[in-house]
Amino acid sequence: MTLELFLLLASALFAVGVYGALSQQSVVMVMMGLELMVNGVIVAAAAFWYFLAPAAPDGQVLVLVVIAAMTVDMAMGFAVVTLLFRARDADMTDMAAELKR
Amino acid sequence: MQTALFCVPAVVAVASGAAVFTVDSMARATYALALSFVAAGTSLLLLDLAYLGVVTILMMVMEMAIMAVFMVMFMMNPAGLMPMSMLHNKRGAAVISGGVFLALGAVALLVPWPERRGTTPADPTRAAGEAIMGSKMLVMTGVGAVLFTTIVSALVLAVSRGRYGDDEGAQDGHREGRGPHGGHGGGQDAHAGHTDHAGHGTHAASSPQEDAA
């Protein structure tokens, strides 16, 4: 069990999340991709705390902050999706492309 | 032994994470994502992070439950009874994510990470609690403010327009049509109708005066 193994796990989770966030049309699935990416960050932060500086609690606090960020991201994402759906029945990312040039 | 213990949840986490975007059914995707999160939380437990690991697992299970509700609300095919592809730019996404994995993996393997400083505290949960209530209290206060702001702004965004919004006609029972878009338009039409009526009334009231003048 080494730092490199944990970082490889975090990289794989992040990369799978990137694939989902970029390839999916459904907003719910895009959110799932984002959650996977943040999950990779959580694993990496915990591994950095344990393998590099376990005496200081900074790494644990960073994990807590990332978990809070994940919550905020999900709440705001679904609020925007609800707003879009109310405004124009859009539940796919390609249906909300007004800012695209 | 510990490496073997780590490999099982790691493989499960990545495999079920990949399964999220390959299965047909949204419900199966949700369960796969929940399994991925539980496996990642289990790997945190191997790092002596009992509290954070359990918090991660509980939070993810709750998030998946909420996500299932949104899935039923928004998805066309939540049960996977009618397989359909909802992907775009599949090849580009695969190339980018592969590149991201290679770059991050290279960083993980090639960077000379510093030596470990100090040892794990006897009770990491207690150390985290003392940090939250002591030296890191400002951080958690900021997180609390952000979470409260999120609650308010998510409600403001998601709530339907009502008495003080654009959809005044909906309050008078003039809402017509299906769905939010139709209702929105119906409300504006109804509002325009009221204005029109008022204009007619004014005109009708002033006409005799004009005639008398």
PDB file of C-alpha atoms in Angstrom:
ATOM      1  CA  MET A   1       0.000   0.000   0.000  1.00  0.00           C
ATOM      2  CA  THR A   2       1.808   3.078  -1.245  1.00  0.00           C
ATOM      3  CA  LEU A   3       1.007   6.656  -2.102  1.00  0.00           C
ATOM      4  CA  GLU A   4       1.470   5.910  -5.803  1.00  0.00           C
ATOM      5  CA  LEU A   5      -1.194   3.176  -5.746  1.00  0.00           C
ATOM      6  CA  PHE A   6      -3.719   5.501  -4.149  1.00  0.00           C
ATOM      7  CA  LEU A   7      -2.886   8.277  -6.587  1.00  0.00           C
ATOM      8  CA  LEU A   8      -3.348   5.855  -9.480  1.00  0.00           C
ATOM      9  CA  LEU A   9      -6.772   4.943  -8.084  1.00  0.00           C
ATOM     10  CA  ALA A  10      -7.615   8.641  -7.779  1.00  0.00           C
ATOM     11  CA  SER A  11      -6.402   9.274 -11.349  1.00  0.00           C
ATOM     12  CA  ALA A  12      -8.538   6.433 -12.685  1.00  0.00           C
ATOM     13  CA  LEU A  13     -11.649   7.683 -10.862  1.00  0.00           C
ATOM     14  CA  PHE A  14     -11.018  11.226 -12.104  1.00  0.00           C
ATOM     15  CA  ALA A  15     -10.466  10.059 -15.702  1.00  0.00           C
ATOM     16  CA  VAL A  16     -13.651   7.959 -15.684  1.00  0.00           C
ATOM     17  CA  GLY A  17     -15.520  10.996 -14.365  1.00  0.00           C
ATOM     18  CA  VAL A  18     -14.059  13.177 -17.128  1.00  0.00           C
ATOM     19  CA  TYR A  19     -15.255  10.662 -19.712  1.00  0.00           C
ATOM     20  CA  GLY A  20     -18.758  10.687 -18.258  1.00  0.00           C
ATOM     21  CA  ALA A  21     -18.975  14.456 -17.944  1.00  0.00           C
ATOM     22  CA  LEU A  22     -17.840  14.956 -21.547  1.00  0.00           C
ATOM     23  CA  SER A  23     -19.690  12.145 -23.277  1.00  0.00           C
ATOM     24  CA  GLN A  24     -23.119  12.117 -21.656  1.00  0.00           C
ATOM     25  CA  GLN A  25     -26.037  14.162 -22.911  1.00  0.00           C
ATOM     26  CA  SER A  26     -28.308  13.671 -19.943  1.00  0.00           C
ATOM     27  CA  VAL A  27     -27.697  16.236 -17.226  1.00  0.00           C
ATOM     28  CA  VAL A  28     -28.120  13.646 -14.470  1.00  0.00           C
ATOM     29  CA  MET A  29     -25.374  11.514 -15.996  1.00  0.00           C
ATOM     30  CA  VAL A  30     -23.111  14.561 -16.348  1.00  0.00           C
ATOM     31  CA  MET A  31     -23.606  15.165 -12.624  1.00  0.00           C
ATOM     32  CA  MET A  32     -22.604  11.558 -11.974  1.00  0.00           C
ATOM     33  CA  GLY A  33     -19.379  12.166 -13.893  1.00  0.00           C
ATOM     34  CA  LEU A  34     -18.659  15.248 -11.815  1.00  0.00           C
ATOM     35  CA  GLU A  35     -19.273  13.282  -8.615  1.00  0.00           C
ATOM     36  CA  LEU A  36     -16.779  10.635  -9.739  1.00  0.00           C
ATOM     37  CA  MET A  37     -14.178  13.326 -10.398  1.00  0.00           C
ATOM     38  CA  VAL A  38     -14.650  14.823  -6.938  1.00  0.00           C
ATOM     39  CA  ASN A  39     -14.456  11.324  -5.472  1.00  0.00           C
ATOM     40  CA  GLY A  40     -11.019  10.949  -7.029  1.00  0.00           C
ATOM     41  CA  VAL A  41      -9.971  14.200  -5.385  1.00  0.00           C
ATOM     42  CA  ILE A  42     -11.195  12.884  -2.008  1.00  0.00           C
ATOM     43  CA  VAL A  43      -9.134   9.706  -2.358  1.00  0.00           C
ATOM     44  CA  ALA A  44      -6.038  11.695  -3.397  1.00  0.00           C
ATOM     45  CA  ALA A  45      -6.393  14.160  -0.486  1.00  0.00           C
ATOM     46  CA  ALA A  46      -6.764  11.333   2.031  1.00  0.00           C
ATOM     47  CA  ALA A  47      -3.728   9.557   0.582  1.00  0.00           C
ATOM     48  CA  PHE A  48      -1.641  12.734   0.733  1.00  0.00           C
ATOM     49  CA  TRP A  49      -2.581  13.164   4.397  1.00  0.00           C
ATOM     50  CA  TYR A  50      -1.735   9.592   5.328  1.00  0.00           C
ATOM     51  CA  PHE A  51       1.494   9.165   3.379  1.00  0.00           C
ATOM     52  CA  LEU A  52       3.010  12.654   3.562  1.00  0.00           C
ATOM     53  CA  ALA A  53       1.898  14.568   6.662  1.00  0.00           C
ATOM     54  CA  PRO A  54      -0.232  12.456   9.003  1.00  0.00           C
ATOM     55  CA  ALA A  55       0.757  14.436  12.089  1.00  0.00           C
ATOM     56  CA  ALA A  56      -1.037  17.585  10.890  1.00  0.00           C
ATOM     57  CA  PRO A  57      -4.829  17.487  10.522  1.00  0.00           C
ATOM     58  CA  ASP A  58      -4.831  19.674   7.387  1.00  0.00           C
ATOM     59  CA  GLY A  59      -5.401  16.756   5.041  1.00  0.00           C
ATOM     60  CA  GLN A  60      -8.478  15.573   6.936  1.00  0.00           C
ATOM     61  CA  VAL A  61      -9.919  19.087   6.910  1.00  0.00           C
ATOM     62  CA  LEU A  62      -9.245  19.261   3.171  1.00  0.00           C
ATOM     63  CA  VAL A  63     -11.249  16.052   2.710  1.00  0.00           C
ATOM     64  CA  LEU A  64     -14.137  17.598   4.653  1.00  0.00           C
ATOM     65  CA  VAL A  65     -14.005  20.741   2.498  1.00  0.00           C
ATOM     66  CA  VAL A  66     -14.031  18.642  -0.683  1.00  0.00           C
ATOM     67  CA  ILE A  67     -17.054  16.690   0.583  1.00  0.00           C
ATOM     68  CA  ALA A  68     -18.829  20.004   1.227  1.00  0.00           C
ATOM     69  CA  ALA A  69     -17.867  21.186  -2.273  1.00  0.00           C
ATOM     70  CA  MET A  70     -19.380  17.999  -3.693  1.00  0.00           C
ATOM     71  CA  THR A  71     -22.622  18.738  -1.873  1.00  0.00           C
ATOM     72  CA  VAL A  72     -22.712  22.314  -3.148  1.00  0.00           C
ATOM     73  CA  ASP A  73     -21.978  21.191  -6.685  1.00  0.00           C
ATOM     74  CA  MET A  74     -24.812  18.684  -6.649  1.00  0.00           C
ATOM     75  CA  ALA A  75     -27.362  21.046  -5.056  1.00  0.00           C
ATOM     76  CA  MET A  76     -26.622  23.933  -7.417  1.00  0.00           C
ATOM     77  CA  GLY A  77     -26.411  21.662 -10.444  1.00  0.00           C
ATOM     78  CA  PHE A  78     -29.828  20.162  -9.842  1.00  0.00           C
ATOM     79  CA  ALA A  79     -31.280  23.599  -9.062  1.00  0.00           C
ATOM     80  CA  VAL A  80     -30.065  24.879 -12.436  1.00  0.00           C
ATOM     81  CA  VAL A  81     -31.410  21.749 -14.131  1.00  0.00           C
ATOM     82  CA  THR A  82     -34.795  22.297 -12.502  1.00  0.00           C
ATOM     83  CA  LEU A  83     -34.784  25.930 -13.628  1.00  0.00           C
ATOM     84  CA  LEU A  84     -33.892  24.941 -17.190  1.00  0.00           C
ATOM     85  CA  PHE A  85     -36.588  22.299 -17.241  1.00  0.00           C
ATOM     86  CA  ARG A  86     -39.206  24.735 -15.951  1.00  0.00           C
ATOM     87  CA  ALA A  87     -38.174  27.396 -18.446  1.00  0.00           C
ATOM     88  CA  ARG A  88     -37.899  25.342 -21.618  1.00  0.00           C
ATOM     89  CA  ASP A  89     -38.372  21.606 -20.942  1.00  0.00           C
ATOM     90  CA  ALA A  90     -34.624  21.037 -21.400  1.00  0.00           C
ATOM     91  CA  ASP A  91     -33.197  17.931 -19.746  1.00  0.00           C
ATOM     92  CA  MET A  92     -30.297  17.298 -22.122  1.00  0.00           C
ATOM     93  CA  THR A  93     -27.136  19.327 -22.342  1.00  0.00           C
ATOM     94  CA  ASP A  94     -27.506  19.849 -26.095  1.00  0.00           C
ATOM     95  CA  MET A  95     -30.869  21.548 -25.533  1.00  0.00           C
ATOM     96  CA  ALA A  96     -29.252  24.328 -23.511  1.00  0.00           C
ATOM     97  CA  ALA A  97     -26.648  25.627 -25.932  1.00  0.00           C
ATOM     98  CA  GLU A  98     -27.577  29.304 -26.118  1.00  0.00           C
ATOM     99  CA  LEU A  99     -24.112  30.419 -25.026  1.00  0.00           C
ATOM    100  CA  LYS A 100     -22.448  28.344 -27.743  1.00  0.00           C
ATOM    101  CA  ARG A 101     -21.061  30.355 -30.631  1.00  0.00           C
TER     102      ARG A 101
ATOM    103  CA  MET B   1      -1.696  -8.171   2.737  1.00  0.00           C
ATOM    104  CA  GLN B   2      -2.698  -4.546   2.978  1.00  0.00           C
ATOM    105  CA  THR B   3      -1.984  -4.071  -0.715  1.00  0.00           C
ATOM    106  CA  ALA B   4      -4.320  -6.932  -1.513  1.00  0.00           C
ATOM    107  CA  LEU B   5      -6.929  -5.401   0.777  1.00  0.00           C
ATOM    108  CA  PHE B   6      -6.513  -2.125  -1.084  1.00  0.00           C
ATOM    109  CA  CYS B   7      -6.696  -3.654  -4.542  1.00  0.00           C
ATOM    110  CA  VAL B   8     -10.154  -5.168  -4.061  1.00  0.00           C
ATOM    111  CA  PRO B   9     -12.020  -1.901  -3.316  1.00  0.00           C
ATOM    112  CA  ALA B  10      -9.830  -0.021  -5.817  1.00  0.00           C
ATOM    113  CA  VAL B  11     -10.712  -2.350  -8.678  1.00  0.00           C
ATOM    114  CA  VAL B  12     -14.363  -2.373  -7.641  1.00  0.00           C
ATOM    115  CA  ALA B  13     -14.417   1.441  -7.463  1.00  0.00           C
ATOM    116  CA  VAL B  14     -12.954   1.941 -10.931  1.00  0.00           C
ATOM    117  CA  ALA B  15     -14.889  -0.905 -12.577  1.00  0.00           C
ATOM    118  CA  SER B  16     -18.251   0.162 -11.193  1.00  0.00           C
ATOM    119  CA  GLY B  17     -17.407   3.786 -11.997  1.00  0.00           C
ATOM    120  CA  ALA B  18     -16.844   2.776 -15.611  1.00  0.00           C
ATOM    121  CA  ALA B  19     -20.023   0.696 -15.545  1.00  0.00           C
ATOM    122  CA  VAL B  20     -21.991   3.862 -14.746  1.00  0.00           C
ATOM    123  CA  PHE B  21     -21.497   5.055 -18.311  1.00  0.00           C
ATOM    124  CA  THR B  22     -21.884   1.721 -20.068  1.00  0.00           C
ATOM    125  CA  VAL B  23     -25.080   0.189 -18.664  1.00  0.00           C
ATOM    126  CA  ASP B  24     -28.394   0.920 -20.385  1.00  0.00           C
ATOM    127  CA  SER B  25     -30.527   1.563 -17.365  1.00  0.00           C
ATOM    128  CA  MET B  26     -30.278   4.725 -15.332  1.00  0.00           C
ATOM    129  CA  ALA B  27     -31.239   2.788 -12.216  1.00  0.00           C
ATOM    130  CA  ARG B  28     -28.342   0.399 -12.771  1.00  0.00           C
ATOM    131  CA  ALA B  29     -26.055   3.377 -13.347  1.00  0.00           C
ATOM    132  CA  THR B  30     -27.103   4.801  -9.989  1.00  0.00           C
ATOM    133  CA  TYR B  31     -26.406   1.550  -8.185  1.00  0.00           C
ATOM    134  CA  ALA B  32     -23.048   1.235  -9.952  1.00  0.00           C
ATOM    135  CA  LEU B  33     -22.090   4.749  -8.879  1.00  0.00           C
ATOM    136  CA  ALA B  34     -23.171   4.048  -5.302  1.00  0.00           C
ATOM    137  CA  LEU B  35     -21.026   0.885  -5.329  1.00  0.00           C
ATOM    138  CA  SER B  36     -18.093   2.886  -6.680  1.00  0.00           C
ATOM    139  CA  PHE B  37     -18.448   5.436  -3.886  1.00  0.00           C
ATOM    140  CA  VAL B  38     -18.751   2.755  -1.210  1.00  0.00           C
ATOM    141  CA  ALA B  39     -15.592   1.085  -2.532  1.00  0.00           C
ATOM    142  CA  ALA B  40     -13.727   4.415  -2.540  1.00  0.00           C
ATOM    143  CA  GLY B  41     -14.929   5.054   1.021  1.00  0.00           C
ATOM    144  CA  THR B  42     -13.655   1.597   1.968  1.00  0.00           C
ATOM    145  CA  SER B  43     -10.228   2.520   0.655  1.00  0.00           C
ATOM    146  CA  LEU B  44     -10.328   5.561   2.959  1.00  0.00           C
ATOM    147  CA  LEU B  45     -10.971   3.185   5.865  1.00  0.00           C
ATOM    148  CA  LEU B  46      -7.656   1.494   5.031  1.00  0.00           C
ATOM    149  CA  LEU B  47      -5.919   4.836   5.667  1.00  0.00           C
ATOM    150  CA  ASP B  48      -7.088   4.909   9.307  1.00  0.00           C
ATOM    151  CA  LEU B  49      -9.737   7.466   8.359  1.00  0.00           C
ATOM    152  CA  ALA B  50     -12.639   5.757  10.097  1.00  0.00           C
ATOM    153  CA  TYR B  51     -14.770   8.879  10.468  1.00  0.00           C
ATOM    154  CA  LEU B  52     -14.145  10.366   7.021  1.00  0.00           C
ATOM    155  CA  GLY B  53     -14.571   6.989   5.329  1.00  0.00           C
ATOM    156  CA  VAL B  54     -17.925   6.373   6.983  1.00  0.00           C
ATOM    157  CA  VAL B  55     -19.033   9.977   6.323  1.00  0.00           C
ATOM    158  CA  THR B  56     -18.113   9.581   2.644  1.00  0.00           C
ATOM    159  CA  ILE B  57     -20.037   6.325   2.348  1.00  0.00           C
ATOM    160  CA  LEU B  58     -23.141   7.689   4.112  1.00  0.00           C
ATOM    161  CA  MET B  59     -23.108  10.909   2.100  1.00  0.00           C
ATOM    162  CA  MET B  60     -22.747   9.079  -1.165  1.00  0.00           C
ATOM    163  CA  VAL B  61     -25.573   6.693  -0.405  1.00  0.00           C
ATOM    164  CA  MET B  62     -27.829   9.655   0.407  1.00  0.00           C
ATOM    165  CA  GLU B  63     -26.702  11.491  -2.721  1.00  0.00           C
ATOM    166  CA  MET B  64     -27.524   8.485  -4.807  1.00  0.00           C
ATOM    167  CA  ALA B  65     -30.991   8.318  -3.247  1.00  0.00           C
ATOM    168  CA  ILE B  66     -31.569  11.989  -4.129  1.00  0.00           C
ATOM    169  CA  MET B  67     -30.142  11.437  -7.581  1.00  0.00           C
ATOM    170  CA  ALA B  68     -32.575   8.592  -8.138  1.00  0.00           C
ATOM    171  CA  VAL B  69     -35.441  11.027  -7.486  1.00  0.00           C
ATOM    172  CA  PHE B  70     -34.053  13.487 -10.023  1.00  0.00           C
ATOM    173  CA  MET B  71     -33.546  10.642 -12.447  1.00  0.00           C
ATOM    174  CA  VAL B  72     -37.203   9.728 -12.290  1.00  0.00           C
ATOM    175  CA  MET B  73     -38.033  13.428 -12.735  1.00  0.00           C
ATOM    176  CA  PHE B  74     -35.824  14.180 -15.710  1.00  0.00           C
ATOM    177  CA  MET B  75     -34.765  11.044 -17.514  1.00  0.00           C
ATOM    178  CA  MET B  76     -36.644   9.713 -20.484  1.00  0.00           C
ATOM    179  CA  ASN B  77     -35.630   6.143 -19.816  1.00  0.00           C
ATOM    180  CA  PRO B  78     -35.079   5.670 -16.084  1.00  0.00           C
ATOM    181  CA  ALA B  79     -35.713   1.943 -15.976  1.00  0.00           C
ATOM    182  CA  GLY B  80     -33.774   0.958 -19.080  1.00  0.00           C
ATOM    183  CA  LEU B  81     -36.797  -0.733 -20.612  1.00  0.00           C
ATOM    184  CA  MET B  82     -36.160   1.064 -23.902  1.00  0.00           C
ATOM    185  CA  PRO B  83     -32.404   1.036 -24.548  1.00  0.00           C
ATOM    186  CA  MET B  84     -31.211   4.237 -26.175  1.00  0.00           C
ATOM    187  CA  SER B  85     -27.914   5.998 -26.623  1.00  0.00           C
ATOM    188  CA  MET B  86     -27.602   9.390 -25.010  1.00  0.00           C
ATOM    189  CA  LEU B  87     -23.966  10.088 -25.820  1.00  0.00           C
ATOM    190  CA  HIS B  88     -22.223  12.726 -27.829  1.00  0.00           C
ATOM    191  CA  ASN B  89     -18.594  13.029 -28.870  1.00  0.00           C
ATOM    192  CA  LYS B  90     -17.856   9.592 -27.491  1.00  0.00           C
ATOM    193  CA  ARG B  91     -14.476   9.236 -29.176  1.00  0.00           C
ATOM    194  CA  GLY B  92     -13.252  12.703 -28.198  1.00  0.00           C
ATOM    195  CA  ALA B  93     -14.308  12.131 -24.597  1.00  0.00           C
ATOM    196  CA  ALA B  94     -12.473   8.784 -24.517  1.00  0.00           C
ATOM    197  CA  VAL B  95      -9.302  10.358 -25.910  1.00  0.00           C
ATOM    198  CA  ILE B  96      -9.418  13.255 -23.434  1.00  0.00           C
ATOM    199  CA  SER B  97     -10.103  11.044 -20.432  1.00  0.00           C
ATOM    200  CA  GLY B  98      -7.349   8.632 -21.485  1.00  0.00           C
ATOM    201  CA  GLY B  99      -4.960  11.566 -21.764  1.00  0.00           C
ATOM    202  CA  VAL B 100      -6.014  12.839 -18.350  1.00  0.00           C
ATOM    203  CA  PHE B 101      -5.389   9.403 -16.819  1.00  0.00           C
ATOM    204  CA  LEU B 102      -1.975   9.100 -18.438  1.00  0.00           C
ATOM    205  CA  ALA B 103      -0.942  12.587 -17.337  1.00  0.00           C
ATOM    206  CA  LEU B 104      -2.150  12.146 -13.741  1.00  0.00           C
ATOM    207  CA  GLY B 105      -0.692   8.636 -13.558  1.00  0.00           C
ATOM    208  CA  ALA B 106       2.665   9.909 -14.813  1.00  0.00           C
ATOM    209  CA  VAL B 107       2.607  12.636 -12.161  1.00  0.00           C
ATOM    210  CA  ALA B 108       1.776  10.061  -9.491  1.00  0.00           C
ATOM    211  CA  LEU B 109       4.595   7.740 -10.504  1.00  0.00           C
ATOM    212  CA  LEU B 110       7.329  10.148 -11.583  1.00  0.00           C
ATOM    213  CA  VAL B 111       7.166  12.939  -9.007  1.00  0.00           C
ATOM    214  CA  PRO B 112       9.637  12.377  -6.134  1.00  0.00           C
ATOM    215  CA  TRP B 113       7.195  12.695  -3.263  1.00  0.00           C
ATOM    216  CA  PRO B 114       8.710  13.937   0.005  1.00  0.00           C
ATOM    217  CA  GLU B 115       9.352  11.687   2.967  1.00  0.00           C
ATOM    218  CA  ARG B 116       6.583  11.071   5.448  1.00  0.00           C
ATOM    219  CA  ARG B 117       6.662  13.633   8.252  1.00  0.00           C
ATOM    220  CA  GLY B 118       5.395  12.450  11.611  1.00  0.00           C
ATOM    221  CA  THR B 119       3.210   9.476  12.383  1.00  0.00           C
ATOM    222  CA  THR B 120      -0.501   8.865  12.307  1.00  0.00           C
ATOM    223  CA  PRO B 121      -2.144  10.116  15.514  1.00  0.00           C
ATOM    224  CA  ALA B 122      -3.498   7.502  17.875  1.00  0.00           C
ATOM    225  CA  ASP B 123      -7.049   8.644  17.121  1.00  0.00           C
ATOM    226  CA  PRO B 124      -7.286  10.457  13.762  1.00  0.00           C
ATOM    227  CA  THR B 125     -10.966  11.218  14.335  1.00  0.00           C
ATOM    228  CA  ARG B 126     -10.168  13.038  17.562  1.00  0.00           C
ATOM    229  CA  ALA B 127      -7.368  14.943  15.800  1.00  0.00           C
ATOM    230  CA  ALA B 128      -9.813  16.002  13.060  1.00  0.00           C
ATOM    231  CA  GLY B 129     -12.408  17.055  15.630  1.00  0.00           C
ATOM    232  CA  GLU B 130      -9.922  19.116  17.607  1.00  0.00           C
ATOM    233  CA  ALA B 131      -8.715  20.780  14.391  1.00  0.00           C
ATOM    234  CA  ILE B 132     -12.277  21.621  13.352  1.00  0.00           C
ATOM    235  CA  MET B 133     -13.075  23.131  16.737  1.00  0.00           C
ATOM    236  CA  GLY B 134      -9.663  24.786  17.076  1.00  0.00           C
ATOM    237  CA  SER B 135      -7.137  25.837  14.483  1.00  0.00           C
ATOM    238  CA  LYS B 136      -9.386  25.151  11.465  1.00  0.00           C
ATOM    239  CA  MET B 137     -12.565  26.667  12.849  1.00  0.00           C
ATOM    240  CA  LEU B 138     -12.440  29.546  10.362  1.00  0.00           C
ATOM    241  CA  VAL B 139     -12.406  27.054   7.484  1.00  0.00           C
ATOM    242  CA  MET B 140     -15.466  25.254   8.778  1.00  0.00           C
ATOM    243  CA  THR B 141     -17.238  28.559   9.464  1.00  0.00           C
ATOM    244  CA  GLY B 142     -16.638  29.496   5.840  1.00  0.00           C
ATOM    245  CA  VAL B 143     -17.945  26.117   4.709  1.00  0.00           C
ATOM    246  CA  GLY B 144     -21.070  26.661   6.829  1.00  0.00           C
ATOM    247  CA  ALA B 145     -21.694  30.065   5.224  1.00  0.00           C
ATOM    248  CA  VAL B 146     -21.223  28.572   1.754  1.00  0.00           C
ATOM    249  CA  LEU B 147     -23.651  25.752   2.534  1.00  0.00           C
ATOM    250  CA  PHE B 148     -26.281  28.212   3.780  1.00  0.00           C
ATOM    251  CA  THR B 149     -25.815  30.345   0.664  1.00  0.00           C
ATOM    252  CA  THR B 150     -26.234  27.197  -1.409  1.00  0.00           C
ATOM    253  CA  ILE B 151     -29.532  26.376   0.302  1.00  0.00           C
ATOM    254  CA  VAL B 152     -30.920  29.848  -0.389  1.00  0.00           C
ATOM    255  CA  SER B 153     -29.675  30.112  -3.962  1.00  0.00           C
ATOM    256  CA  ALA B 154     -30.761  26.587  -4.893  1.00  0.00           C
ATOM    257  CA  LEU B 155     -34.259  27.361  -3.621  1.00  0.00           C
ATOM    258  CA  VAL B 156     -34.356  30.688  -5.460  1.00  0.00           C
ATOM    259  CA  LEU B 157     -33.325  28.977  -8.684  1.00  0.00           C
ATOM    260  CA  ALA B 158     -35.524  25.931  -8.433  1.00  0.00           C
ATOM    261  CA  VAL B 159     -38.773  27.323  -7.042  1.00  0.00           C
ATOM    262  CA  SER B 160     -41.519  28.023  -9.539  1.00  0.00           C
ATOM    263  CA  ARG B 161     -42.365  31.607 -10.342  1.00  0.00           C
ATOM    264  CA  GLY B 162     -45.329  32.719  -8.283  1.00  0.00           C
ATOM    265  CA  ARG B 163     -46.911  35.799  -6.808  1.00  0.00           C
ATOM    266  CA  TYR B 164     -43.868  38.033  -7.285  1.00  0.00           C
ATOM    267  CA  GLY B 165     -42.522  36.424 -10.440  1.00  0.00           C
ATOM    268  CA  ASP B 166     -43.467  36.448 -14.091  1.00  0.00           C
ATOM    269  CA  ASP B 167     -46.259  33.958 -13.837  1.00  0.00           C
ATOM    270  CA  GLU B 168     -48.962  36.156 -12.312  1.00  0.00           C
ATOM    271  CA  GLY B 169     -51.689  34.647 -14.446  1.00  0.00           C
ATOM    272  CA  ALA B 170     -51.127  31.277 -12.776  1.00  0.00           C
ATOM    273  CA  GLN B 171     -52.383  32.717  -9.492  1.00  0.00           C
ATOM    274  CA  ASP B 172     -55.661  33.802 -11.078  1.00  0.00           C
ATOM    275  CA  GLY B 173     -56.418  30.413 -12.499  1.00  0.00           C
ATOM    276  CA  HIS B 174     -55.676  31.517 -16.044  1.00  0.00           C
ATOM    277  CA  ARG B 175     -52.792  29.108 -16.463  1.00  0.00           C
ATOM    278  CA  GLU B 176     -53.233  27.060 -19.570  1.00  0.00           C
ATOM    279  CA  GLY B 177     -51.226  24.581 -21.566  1.00  0.00           C
ATOM    280  CA  ARG B 178     -48.965  21.708 -20.566  1.00  0.00           C
ATOM    281  CA  GLY B 179     -45.695  22.049 -18.748  1.00  0.00           C
ATOM    282  CA  PRO B 180     -43.774  25.028 -17.414  1.00  0.00           C
ATOM    283  CA  HIS B 181     -43.174  26.638 -20.793  1.00  0.00           C
ATOM    284  CA  GLY B 182     -46.838  26.565 -21.726  1.00  0.00           C
ATOM    285  CA  GLY B 183     -47.817  27.774 -18.279  1.00  0.00           C
ATOM    286  CA  HIS B 184     -45.349  30.612 -18.486  1.00  0.00           C
ATOM    287  CA  GLY B 185     -46.716  31.763 -21.818  1.00  0.00           C
ATOM    288  CA  GLY B 186     -50.280  31.371 -20.587  1.00  0.00           C
ATOM    289  CA  GLY B 187     -49.497  33.557 -17.608  1.00  0.00           C
ATOM    290  CA  GLN B 188     -48.091  36.311 -19.773  1.00  0.00           C
ATOM    291  CA  ASP B 189     -51.076  36.141 -22.078  1.00  0.00           C
ATOM    292  CA  ALA B 190     -53.416  36.371 -19.125  1.00  0.00           C
ATOM    293  CA  HIS B 191     -51.489  39.354 -17.777  1.00  0.00           C
ATOM    294  CA  ALA B 192     -51.621  41.023 -21.183  1.00  0.00           C
ATOM    295  CA  GLY B 193     -55.360  40.359 -21.225  1.00  0.00           C
ATOM    296  CA  HIS B 194     -55.830  42.173 -17.914  1.00  0.00           C
ATOM    297  CA  THR B 195     -53.911  45.178 -19.206  1.00  0.00           C
ATOM    298  CA  ASP B 196     -56.011  45.168 -22.300  1.00  0.00           C
ATOM    299  CA  HIS B 197     -59.206  45.105 -20.246  1.00  0.00           C
ATOM    300  CA  ALA B 198     -57.976  47.965 -18.113  1.00  0.00           C
ATOM    301  CA  GLY B 199     -57.186  49.984 -21.204  1.00  0.00           C
ATOM    302  CA  HIS B 200     -60.637  49.392 -22.584  1.00  0.00           C
ATOM    303  CA  GLY B 201     -62.153  50.400 -19.271  1.00  0.00           C
ATOM    304  CA  THR B 202     -60.227  53.651 -19.208  1.00  0.00           C
ATOM    305  CA  HIS B 203     -61.144  54.340 -22.738  1.00  0.00           C
ATOM    306  CA  ALA B 204     -64.804  53.634 -22.081  1.00  0.00           C
ATOM    307  CA  ALA B 205     -64.808  55.876 -19.006  1.00  0.00           C
ATOM    308  CA  SER B 206     -63.159  58.754 -20.780  1.00  0.00           C
ATOM    309  CA  SER B 207     -65.243  58.585 -23.915  1.00  0.00           C
ATOM    310  CA  PRO B 208     -68.351  60.302 -22.472  1.00  0.00           C
ATOM    311  CA  GLN B 209     -66.175  63.087 -21.077  1.00  0.00           C
ATOM    312  CA  GLU B 210     -64.604  63.597 -24.467  1.00  0.00           C
ATOM    313  CA  ASP B 211     -68.053  63.583 -26.014  1.00  0.00           C
ATOM    314  CA  ALA B 212     -69.296  66.158 -23.482  1.00  0.00           C
ATOM    315  CA  ALA B 213     -66.253  68.345 -24.106  1.00  0.00           C
TER     316      ALA B 213
END
